[in-house]
C-alpha angles and dihedrals in degrees: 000000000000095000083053097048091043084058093053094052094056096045094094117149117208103060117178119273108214111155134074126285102200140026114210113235106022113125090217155338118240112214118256094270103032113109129229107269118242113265091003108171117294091209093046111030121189108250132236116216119205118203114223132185120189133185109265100239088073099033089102095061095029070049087061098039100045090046083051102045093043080054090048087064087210112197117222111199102300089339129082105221124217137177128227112193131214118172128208135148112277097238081053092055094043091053094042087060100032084064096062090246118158106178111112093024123250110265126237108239125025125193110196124176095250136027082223085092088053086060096048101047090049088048085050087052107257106115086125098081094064131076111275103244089027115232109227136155134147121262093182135350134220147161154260114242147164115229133189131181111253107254086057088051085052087046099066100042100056079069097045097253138134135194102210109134133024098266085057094062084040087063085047098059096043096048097034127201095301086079085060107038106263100107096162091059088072115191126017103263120204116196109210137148137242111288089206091064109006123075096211093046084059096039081062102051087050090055108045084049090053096048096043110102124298134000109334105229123146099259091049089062091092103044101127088237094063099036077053095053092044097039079051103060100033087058092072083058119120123204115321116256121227095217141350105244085052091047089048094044089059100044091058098048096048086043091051093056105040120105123228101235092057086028106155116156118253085224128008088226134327132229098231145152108273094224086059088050087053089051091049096053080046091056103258109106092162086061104247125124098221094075088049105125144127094242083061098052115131111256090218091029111193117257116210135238117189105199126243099211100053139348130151138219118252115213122180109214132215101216120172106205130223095257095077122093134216098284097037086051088059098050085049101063088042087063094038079054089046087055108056092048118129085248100055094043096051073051089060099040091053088061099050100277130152125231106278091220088059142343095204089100125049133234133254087243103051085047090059095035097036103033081242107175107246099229095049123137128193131223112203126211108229109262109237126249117251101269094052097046083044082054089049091053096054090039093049080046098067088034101045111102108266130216145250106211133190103189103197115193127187113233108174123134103275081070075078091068110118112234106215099237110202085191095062135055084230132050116230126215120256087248089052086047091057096036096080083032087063102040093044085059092048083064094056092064123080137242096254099047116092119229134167134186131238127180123194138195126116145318086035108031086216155357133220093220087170128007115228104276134156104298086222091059101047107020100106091042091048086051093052086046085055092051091050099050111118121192126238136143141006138321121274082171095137089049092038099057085046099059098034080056090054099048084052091044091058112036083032099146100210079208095072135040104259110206136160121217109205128183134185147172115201139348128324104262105180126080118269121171113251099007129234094334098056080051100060089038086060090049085046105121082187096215096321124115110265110220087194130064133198112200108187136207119197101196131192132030097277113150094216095047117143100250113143080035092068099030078063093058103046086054096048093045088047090229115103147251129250119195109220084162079138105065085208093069096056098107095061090045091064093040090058090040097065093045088088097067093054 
């Protein structure tokens, strides 16, 4: 099951095209598995296109190297070779292929952030997607931190604490920030990713396992002490980001518009590649170098702990996949080869990576931009085989902090709009669109997880159409309540997200993550005192710590929707918005949505 699971969650349609389509000038393309004709002409040479896919948190830079090989017009043999580029998270991609899915088809080259998903793809079986022998080798190198703003930094040490190993931010999240002045924080609050599609969000569950008590083998996963170690420190987490550039993307912009005076950090500290700390002290959160500049620089920038009881080695593999053929193979390794030039790795450097030959010693550059120390040298845990990291993620499945979940879906009578589908031969209504949407994410949680179901509209705002129960006790019977909503009146959706707020407010367990998924389709309609900006002063946590999030998701084409209405929310609420404004995409909102509870 979670193997399974773990599979649904990758398959994602809708990756990000970011290289270039076309190159002027060329007389054709041959297909991916057309070869170079005999005697073709020498001064116009057919071209052979590669297909690469490469983990989010480095598209801007592969953005900036494809662009720069397809201008180079390199000639392979009697084929000039060019690179289209896709982006996912690597978990996604492994799972992806992991599904058997071929549409789109698999790339050629992948370039994930750590050679860990290889392991696990060839434990699952599927070693045979990849070259025989693989070709492998490391186009940059980076590293596991951990990374906290630096007021919380300051925090700590005005109470002569540091947060320096994992059993230090154990003893965090069990004291809170009551033992260090800062009564009003609240609890301790860690920002990681999932550990099923991020690799950070997996580099993290290999190192808490291998810093918890005692030798880390596959039978002692379960010994209570280190289900104990591990349980204790999940349970600071907040939601579970669904990638970094997306996590670090947040923090900033909720940084950037706090006040002193009400000053409370979006995230404690954050599990994080090393090389996207470096681009958000530079000013990119997103993780593309364009928006590097001083002007951008975080007012509170992150300052970086590397634990000493555990950290790994991140190292971004150049992998060329089965699925390409002779040719394709060819136009690969000149790109592998592309890529290691001086030029491309000052590139890297420039943008917080590590040598690709190691990351044990820092760069000039993270010494200017961390504060790294300039004779450090890293020790690495060993990274797991592949049964063993498979065992972690099913151990880390049943530790990791679970979730209380009110899923709130609009159901006024605009869901009876019919979404042109240029895939069926009839068009669905927006409501028939969310229905399997809804039902798919019910799926992602776990048994033991609680969830319920509101719907709102009008006369009355809402309706329980199922109070929060164990998912494993109600999942099949909540399913069978989504296929039967029907659609009629207006949009309470102003009353509707207050009162769903104060219901998770007052019965809120601070042993679960208590969030709210609300969806809706058009404007609030019905009469709320003081409008949208009473609203938000309501959802105001006014510096404090919100136990509980609201992750929106404005869905269809209206004009009049709500959409800055509920992008304000989300922030304020320090949970996130998914755009599902094509009706078609639903079902990966959803998807993305319910990442964030594991």
């Amino acid at each position: 099951m979670p193997i399974e699971r773990r599979r649904v969650l990758g398959v994602i349609t809708g990756t990000v095209l970011v290289g270039a389509t076309a190159v002027p000038g060329l007389v054709r393309a041959l297909g991916d598995d057309e070869p170079a004709a005999d005697g073709a002409d020498k001064q116009n040479p057919p071209v052979q296109t590669i297909r690469v896919n490469s983990s989010t948190e480095k598209a801007g830079v592969m953005r900036e190297f494809v662009n720069r090989y397809n201008d180079a017009d390199r000639v392979v043999g009697k084929l000039r070779a060019r690179v289209v580029l896709d982006t996912v998270t690597s978990g996604a991609m492994k799972n992806t292929l992991a599904s058997g899915v071929r549409n789109p088809p698999p790339p050629h080259v992948w370039l994930p952030t750590s050679s860990m998903w290889l392991r696990l793809l060839e434990y699952e079986g599927h070693g045979d997607l990849l070259t025989k022998p693989a070709e492998v080798s490391s186009i940059a190198r980076s590293t596991l931190v951990i990374a906290m703003p630096q007021l919380v930094a300051k925090a700590l040490a005005n109470h002569g604490a540091r947060l320096d190993t994992w059993a230090d931010v154990l003893a965090l999240a069990q004291s809170g920030w009551s033992a260090y002045g800062r009564q009003n924080w609240g609890k301790f609050l860690l920002g990681r990713d999932n550990a099923e599609t991020s690799t950070s969000g997996l580099a993290a569950t290999v190192a808490t396992y291998v810093a918890a008590p005692g030798d880390l083998t596959e039978e002692r996963l379960d010994d209570p002490e280190v289900v104990s170690f591990v349980h204790g420190i999940e349970s600071s987490a907040g939601p579970y980001g669904n990638e970094a550039v997306e996590f670090m993307q947040k923090i900033y912009e909720a940084e950037e518009a706090q006040a002193a005076s009400t000053y409370r950090p979006f995230i404690d500290a954050i599990v994080i590649q090393e090389q996207m700390v470096y681009l958000y002290n530079r000013g990119a959160p997103s993780g593309d170098p364009a928006r590097m500049s001083k002007g951008r620089r975080p007012r509170n920038p992150l300052r970086t702990v590397y634990p000493k009881d555990g950290t790994l080695e991140l190292d971004h593999p150049f992998v060329v996949l089965a699925s390409a053929n002779e040719d394709q193979r060819s136009v690969a390794e000149d790109f592998r080869a592309f890529l290691t030039e001086d030029e491309q790795q000052r590139r890297l450097a420039e943008l917080g990576f590590r040598s690709r030959d190691s990351a044990a010693q820092p760069t000039a550059q993270l010494v200017e931009a961390l504060g790294t120390p300039e004779n450090q040298r890293l020790t690495f845990v060993p990274i797991p085989d592949g049964k063993l990291l498979t065992a972690m993620l099913d151990s880390w499945d049943n530790v990791k902090r679970r979730a209380r979940v009110l899923l709130v879906l609009d159901v006024s009578d605009s869901m009876n709009d019919t979404v042109p589908d240029p895939n069926t031969a009839e068009d669905s209504t927006k409501l028939e669109l969310v229905k399997p949407a809804a039902k798919r994410a019910l799926d992602l949680l776990d048994d033991d997880d609680e969830v319920g179901l509101w719907t709102f509209s009008s006369n009355p705002p809402h309706t329980e159409e199922m109070p929060i129960r164990r998912v494993g006790d109600i999942r099949e019977q909540l399913k069978s309540r989504v296929q039967g909503l029907t659609a009629d009146g207006n949009t309470a959706l102003y009353q509707t997200a207050d009162d769903a707020s104060r219901l998770m407010q007052e019965s809120a367990d601070p042993e679960r993550i208590n969030a709210i998924v609300l969806l809706s389709d058009g404007q609030n309609t019905e009469p709320y005192p003081g409008g949208p900006k009473a609203l938000l002063a309501k959802l105001n946590p006014q510096g404090k710590d919100t136990s509980v999030r609201i992750f929106t998701v404005p869905y269809g084409h209206a004009d009049n929707a709500d959409i800055d209405t509920l992008a304000q929310i989300a922030k304020l609420t320090k949970a996130a918005q998914y755009d599902a404004t094509d009706p078609l995409d639903v079902n990966d909102a959803f998807v993305r949505v319910f990442r964030n509870f594991g």
